[in-house]
């Protein structure tokens, strides 16, 4: 399979993971930059930390929002960009999205922690237009229990674990005509649900930036991760450098607008869906 195709697969996985919950990875306990001993610096950090902690609650209190997503994935000198837009229920994580990956449109829904994707041009396996993956089962396999970091309703619990050294103010910016303040957070991966497995893929920390409006709501979230992808073939000689784990970098940017928008996320008819949960669980075991 060609390099571009592999990149597209990575993009699609990244999009699926983020859109399952949108307000997600930033919900971990974090360690970050900017520790100083001065009382003025400490006060500034505490203000920033409280702002970021509160942002998850204040954003979720809006119940719903329109979201715009971009996932840029780079590996082996090539890169792919996937874009998405739609609406999300910030309380239960249901969402309706349209994704564009390698010029092809994919319809995506998350309903009751089940991810559905309608692949273009009959590309879904099983001769049916839709595939589904039970995100709750994937989370359980990762040791995250039945509610995971892909559940926005849990975000506040993780956000409250941030300490006063975790957040640094990085200036201001206008996003969609709204004035925002930007903060940098270093996420402690080990403290995320399923963190032990995730840590083996991405390392101990994830850098994250959030942009908050004057009401303390999140308007943009950017997550950068570098993960180790399995080599293309496990049958190659250990001396073959191409069999070494590959580095894949993923930048995910999510914008939030139109709070209070209507979200209608319905599961497609069962007869039109192929269940890919088992396949996803098998892949998870191989990576663990």
Coordinates of C-alpha atoms in Angstrom, one line a residue:
X1 CA 0.0 0.0 0.0
X2 CA 1.3 3.4 -0.9
X3 CA 2.5 6.0 1.5
X4 CA -0.3 8.4 0.9
X5 CA -2.9 5.7 1.6
X6 CA -1.2 4.9 4.9
X7 CA -1.3 8.5 5.8
X8 CA -5.0 8.6 5.0
X9 CA -5.7 5.8 7.3
X10 CA -3.8 7.5 10.1
X11 CA -5.8 10.7 9.5
X12 CA -9.1 8.8 9.6
X13 CA -8.2 7.2 12.9
X14 CA -7.1 10.5 14.3
X15 CA -10.4 12.2 13.2
X16 CA -12.4 9.4 14.7
X17 CA -10.7 9.5 18.0
X18 CA -11.1 13.2 18.4
X19 CA -14.6 13.5 17.1
X20 CA -15.8 10.9 19.6
X21 CA -15.7 13.6 22.2
X22 CA -14.0 16.8 21.1
X23 CA -13.4 18.2 24.6
X24 CA -11.2 15.3 25.5
X25 CA -7.4 15.0 25.8
X26 CA -7.0 18.3 27.7
X27 CA -8.9 16.7 30.5
X28 CA -5.8 15.1 32.0
X29 CA -3.6 16.0 34.9
X30 CA -0.8 18.1 33.4
X31 CA 2.7 19.1 33.9
X32 CA 4.0 22.1 32.0
X33 CA 6.1 25.1 31.5
X34 CA 6.6 28.3 33.3
X35 CA 7.4 27.5 36.9
X36 CA 8.8 30.5 38.8
X37 CA 9.4 31.3 42.4
X38 CA 8.1 34.9 42.4
X39 CA 4.7 35.5 44.0
X40 CA 3.6 37.6 41.0
X41 CA 4.4 34.7 38.6
X42 CA 2.7 32.2 40.9
X43 CA -0.4 34.3 41.0
X44 CA -0.5 34.6 37.2
X45 CA -0.1 30.8 36.8
X46 CA -2.9 30.2 39.3
X47 CA -5.2 32.5 37.4
X48 CA -4.4 30.7 34.2
X49 CA -4.8 27.3 35.8
X50 CA -8.2 28.2 37.2
X51 CA -9.3 29.6 33.8
X52 CA -8.4 26.4 32.0
X53 CA -10.0 24.2 34.7
X54 CA -13.2 26.2 34.5
X55 CA -13.2 26.3 30.7
X56 CA -14.3 22.6 30.4
X57 CA -17.3 23.2 32.8
X58 CA -18.3 26.5 31.1
X59 CA -18.1 25.0 27.6
X60 CA -20.1 21.9 28.6
X61 CA -22.7 24.1 30.2
X62 CA -23.6 25.4 26.7
X63 CA -24.9 21.9 26.0
X64 CA -24.1 21.9 22.3
X65 CA -21.8 23.6 19.8
X66 CA -20.8 23.6 16.1
X67 CA -17.3 22.3 15.7
X68 CA -14.7 22.6 12.9
X69 CA -11.8 20.2 12.9
X70 CA -8.4 19.8 11.2
X71 CA -6.2 16.8 11.7
X72 CA -2.7 17.0 10.0
X73 CA -0.8 13.7 10.1
X74 CA 2.8 13.4 9.0
X75 CA 4.9 10.2 8.6
X76 CA 7.8 9.0 6.4
X77 CA 8.2 12.5 4.8
X78 CA 4.6 12.7 3.7
X79 CA 1.6 14.4 5.2
X80 CA -2.2 14.3 5.0
X81 CA -4.8 16.7 6.2
X82 CA -8.3 15.7 7.2
X83 CA -11.0 18.3 7.8
X84 CA -14.3 18.0 9.5
X85 CA -17.3 20.1 10.5
X86 CA -20.6 19.4 12.2
X87 CA -22.2 19.7 15.7
X88 CA -21.6 18.0 19.0
X89 CA -23.6 17.5 22.2
X90 CA -21.1 18.5 24.9
X91 CA -23.1 16.7 27.6
X92 CA -23.2 13.1 26.2
X93 CA -20.7 13.2 23.4
X94 CA -23.2 12.5 20.5
X95 CA -22.1 14.2 17.3
X96 CA -22.9 14.5 13.6
X97 CA -19.9 15.3 11.3
X98 CA -18.9 15.5 7.7
X99 CA -15.2 14.6 7.2
X100 CA -13.0 15.2 4.1
X101 CA -10.1 12.8 3.9
X102 CA -7.9 12.7 0.8
X103 CA -10.6 14.5 -1.2
X104 CA -13.3 12.0 -0.2
X105 CA -16.3 12.8 2.1
X106 CA -17.1 10.6 5.0
X107 CA -20.3 11.0 7.0
X108 CA -19.8 10.3 10.7
X109 CA -22.0 10.0 13.7
X110 CA -21.4 9.2 17.4
X111 CA -24.5 7.9 19.1
X112 CA -24.5 6.6 22.7
X113 CA -20.7 6.0 22.6
X114 CA -20.9 4.1 19.2
X115 CA -19.0 5.5 16.3
X116 CA -20.6 5.2 12.8
X117 CA -19.0 6.1 9.5
X118 CA -20.4 6.0 6.1
X119 CA -17.6 5.4 3.7
X120 CA -17.5 6.9 0.2
X121 CA -18.2 4.8 -3.0
X122 CA -19.1 1.6 -1.2
X123 CA -15.7 1.2 0.4
X124 CA -17.1 -0.1 3.6
X125 CA -16.5 -3.9 4.2
X126 CA -19.4 -6.3 4.3
X127 CA -21.2 -4.7 1.3
X128 CA -23.0 -2.2 3.6
X129 CA -22.7 1.6 3.5
X130 CA -21.9 2.1 7.2
X131 CA -19.4 0.7 9.7
X132 CA -19.6 1.0 13.5
X133 CA -17.1 0.8 16.4
X134 CA -18.3 0.5 20.0
X135 CA -16.2 3.2 21.7
X136 CA -17.2 1.9 25.2
X137 CA -15.6 -1.5 24.5
X138 CA -12.5 0.1 23.1
X139 CA -12.2 2.2 26.2
X140 CA -12.7 -0.8 28.4
X141 CA -9.9 -2.6 26.6
X142 CA -7.6 0.4 27.3
X143 CA -8.4 0.2 31.0
X144 CA -10.5 3.3 31.0
X145 CA -13.7 1.7 32.2
X146 CA -17.1 2.3 30.6
X147 CA -16.6 6.1 30.5
X148 CA -13.4 7.4 29.0
X149 CA -11.5 10.4 27.9
X150 CA -13.8 10.3 24.8
X151 CA -16.7 11.3 27.0
X152 CA -17.0 15.1 27.4
X153 CA -19.1 14.7 30.5
X154 CA -16.0 13.4 32.3
X155 CA -13.8 16.4 31.3
X156 CA -14.3 18.5 34.4
X157 CA -13.1 15.7 36.7
X158 CA -9.8 15.5 34.8
X159 CA -9.4 19.2 34.5
X160 CA -9.6 19.7 38.3
X161 CA -6.4 17.7 38.7
X162 CA -4.4 20.4 37.0
X163 CA -1.9 22.1 39.5
X164 CA -0.6 25.6 39.5
X165 CA 2.5 24.8 37.4
X166 CA 0.6 23.3 34.5
X167 CA -0.6 26.3 32.6
X168 CA 1.2 29.2 30.9
X169 CA -0.4 32.2 29.2
X170 CA 0.7 32.6 25.5
X171 CA -1.0 35.8 24.4
X172 CA -4.2 36.7 22.7
X173 CA -5.8 36.0 19.3
X174 CA -9.1 36.6 17.4
X175 CA -10.9 33.4 16.3
X176 CA -14.0 33.7 14.2
X177 CA -14.3 37.3 15.3
X178 CA -14.1 36.5 19.0
X179 CA -11.2 37.8 21.2
X180 CA -9.5 34.9 23.0
X181 CA -6.6 34.3 25.4
X182 CA -4.3 31.4 24.6
X183 CA -2.9 29.0 27.2
X184 CA -0.3 26.2 26.9
X185 CA -0.8 23.0 28.9
X186 CA 1.4 20.0 29.1
X187 CA -0.8 16.9 29.6
X188 CA 0.4 14.1 31.9
X189 CA -0.5 11.1 29.8
X190 CA -0.2 8.6 32.6
X191 CA -3.2 10.3 34.4
X192 CA -5.5 10.0 31.4
X193 CA -7.9 7.1 31.1
X194 CA -6.0 4.2 29.5
X195 CA -2.9 6.3 30.1
X196 CA -0.5 3.4 30.5
X197 CA -1.2 2.1 27.0
X198 CA -1.3 5.6 25.6
X199 CA 2.0 6.5 27.2
X200 CA 3.7 3.7 25.3
X201 CA 2.6 5.3 22.1
X202 CA 3.0 9.0 22.7
X203 CA 5.4 9.3 25.6
X204 CA 4.9 10.9 29.1
X205 CA 3.3 14.2 28.0
X206 CA 1.2 15.9 25.3
X207 CA 1.5 19.6 24.5
X208 CA -1.9 21.2 24.3
X209 CA -3.0 24.8 23.6
X210 CA -6.5 26.2 24.4
X211 CA -8.0 29.6 23.4
X212 CA -10.7 30.9 25.8
X213 CA -13.2 33.7 25.2
X214 CA -14.1 36.4 27.6
X215 CA -16.8 34.1 29.2
X216 CA -14.2 31.5 29.8
X217 CA -15.5 29.1 27.2
X218 CA -13.2 27.1 24.9
X219 CA -13.1 28.4 21.3
X220 CA -10.1 26.4 20.1
X221 CA -8.1 23.4 21.3
X222 CA -4.9 22.2 19.7
X223 CA -3.3 18.9 20.6
X224 CA 0.1 17.8 19.3
X225 CA 1.2 14.2 19.6
X226 CA 4.1 12.1 18.2
X227 CA 3.4 8.4 18.3
X228 CA 5.2 5.2 17.4
X229 CA 3.5 3.3 14.6
X230 CA 4.2 -0.3 14.1
X231 CA 6.5 -1.2 11.2
X232 CA 4.9 -2.2 7.9
X233 CA 6.0 -5.9 8.3
X234 CA 7.0 -7.8 11.4
X235 CA 8.7 -10.5 9.3
X236 CA 11.6 -8.3 8.2
X237 CA 15.0 -8.8 9.8
X238 CA 15.7 -7.0 13.0
X239 CA 18.7 -5.4 11.2
X240 CA 16.5 -3.9 8.6
X241 CA 16.0 -0.3 9.6
X242 CA 12.6 -0.2 7.8
X243 CA 11.3 -2.6 10.4
X244 CA 11.9 -0.1 13.2
X245 CA 8.9 1.7 14.7
X246 CA 7.9 4.8 12.6
X247 CA 7.2 8.2 14.1
X248 CA 3.9 9.7 13.2
X249 CA 3.1 13.3 14.2
X250 CA -0.5 14.4 14.5
X251 CA -1.8 17.9 15.1
X252 CA -5.5 18.2 15.9
X253 CA -7.2 21.6 15.9
X254 CA -10.8 21.9 17.0
X255 CA -12.8 25.2 16.9
X256 CA -16.1 25.7 18.8
X257 CA -18.8 28.1 17.5
X258 CA -22.5 28.6 17.7
X259 CA -23.1 27.3 21.2
X260 CA -26.6 26.0 21.7
X261 CA -27.0 24.8 18.1
X262 CA -29.3 21.8 17.4
X263 CA -27.7 18.3 17.3
X264 CA -29.7 15.4 15.8
X265 CA -27.5 12.2 16.0
X266 CA -29.4 9.1 15.0
X267 CA -27.9 5.6 14.4
X268 CA -28.3 4.4 10.9
X269 CA -30.6 1.3 10.3
X270 CA -29.0 -1.8 11.6
X271 CA -29.3 -3.6 8.3
X272 CA -27.0 -1.0 6.7
X273 CA -24.2 -1.4 9.3
X274 CA -21.1 -3.7 9.5
X275 CA -19.8 -4.0 13.1
X276 CA -16.0 -3.4 13.1
X277 CA -15.6 -3.4 16.9
X278 CA -14.0 -6.8 17.0
X279 CA -11.4 -5.8 14.4
X280 CA -10.6 -2.7 16.3
X281 CA -10.2 -4.7 19.5
X282 CA -7.8 -7.1 17.8
X283 CA -5.7 -4.2 16.5
X284 CA -5.7 -2.8 20.1
X285 CA -4.3 -6.1 21.4
X286 CA -1.5 -6.0 18.9
X287 CA -0.5 -2.5 19.9
X288 CA -0.5 -3.3 23.6

